[in-house]
């Protein structure tokens, strides 16, 4: 099956710093990537959708200047949490979809802790 | 817009017993339906999906689900569970369109006991 990786798996940072999370599709070309946020014991909340070579589309209530998304190639998307604060601590999960395919394949997630 | 309701937030079950996880959805357009499983501190793994054709869908790890269009349901079943099936299960739908955005249910926690 299709494999999606995320790096890092865990990150701890100080308040006010920026953190970059990478999402890679390892064996297919991901024309669309999605970024989700998941709070403990809750479902996934879609943050944004990014198509390769285009600007990301953010869901209502998600600050685009806070969560910078870049999808510069067909196998890599990055999420940068800028000026992170403790309330940004969460589990961030990406998924990827190939053109013409209806299924999203998920990465293993990144646990972010902001102190 | 789509919405998904998972009717059971927690399902305790004994090992080797059957389990059913209920999922209902609402949508103004035709949808694809999915079940994903999430183990602790991990991402989501696709269990099975319904795109078209036979309404009974078989997935990995012995799971199956049945699409019922009239009842707008997509319930997940397994005839005999293992301890390793302890996990969070998410039902999700996406419109049959270019963006394929997923709408998730709240999740069902399955705890399998010996």
XYZ file of N, CA and C in Angstrom, chain B residues 6 11 19 30-32 34 43 52 55 59 63 70 72 91-92 97 99 101 111 114:
63
model
N -20.853 8.449 14.663
C -20.514 7.128 15.171
C -21.276 6.963 16.468
N -16.593 0.800 23.010
C -17.122 -0.552 22.883
C -16.146 -1.520 23.546
N -17.756 -8.078 17.067
C -17.929 -6.659 17.369
C -18.559 -5.966 16.159
N -23.406 12.314 -3.527
C -22.909 10.948 -3.385
C -21.532 10.978 -2.736
N -21.270 9.952 -1.950
C -20.018 9.924 -1.195
C -19.297 8.599 -1.335
N -18.021 8.650 -1.006
C -17.232 7.450 -0.751
C -17.199 7.277 0.767
N -15.322 5.284 4.221
C -14.072 4.692 4.679
C -14.169 4.346 6.171
N -0.546 7.276 13.319
C -1.456 7.831 12.328
C -2.598 6.879 12.049
N -18.023 1.749 -4.887
C -19.179 1.402 -5.707
C -19.284 -0.119 -5.740
N -22.232 -4.010 -1.948
C -22.372 -3.207 -0.725
C -21.638 -3.821 0.455
N -12.167 -5.896 4.297
C -10.937 -5.146 4.469
C -9.840 -5.985 5.081
N -11.808 -7.536 8.993
C -12.938 -6.614 9.105
C -13.739 -6.570 7.810
N -30.209 3.190 1.871
C -31.505 3.674 2.378
C -31.389 4.129 3.822
N -28.487 5.108 5.110
C -27.247 5.921 5.136
C -26.325 5.443 6.240
N -14.883 6.337 11.280
C -15.646 6.269 10.044
C -15.512 7.621 9.348
N -15.380 7.623 8.038
C -15.197 8.882 7.320
C -15.877 8.805 5.960
N -15.858 14.072 -5.527
C -15.471 15.257 -6.293
C -13.975 15.396 -6.232
N -11.916 17.412 -4.668
C -11.121 17.681 -3.475
C -11.048 16.491 -2.527
N -12.248 15.801 0.232
C -12.045 16.096 1.649
C -12.795 15.089 2.495
N -12.018 -1.676 23.103
C -11.108 -2.287 24.082
C -11.428 -3.769 24.149
N -9.220 -10.005 27.584
C -9.049 -11.467 27.561
C -10.146 -12.157 28.370
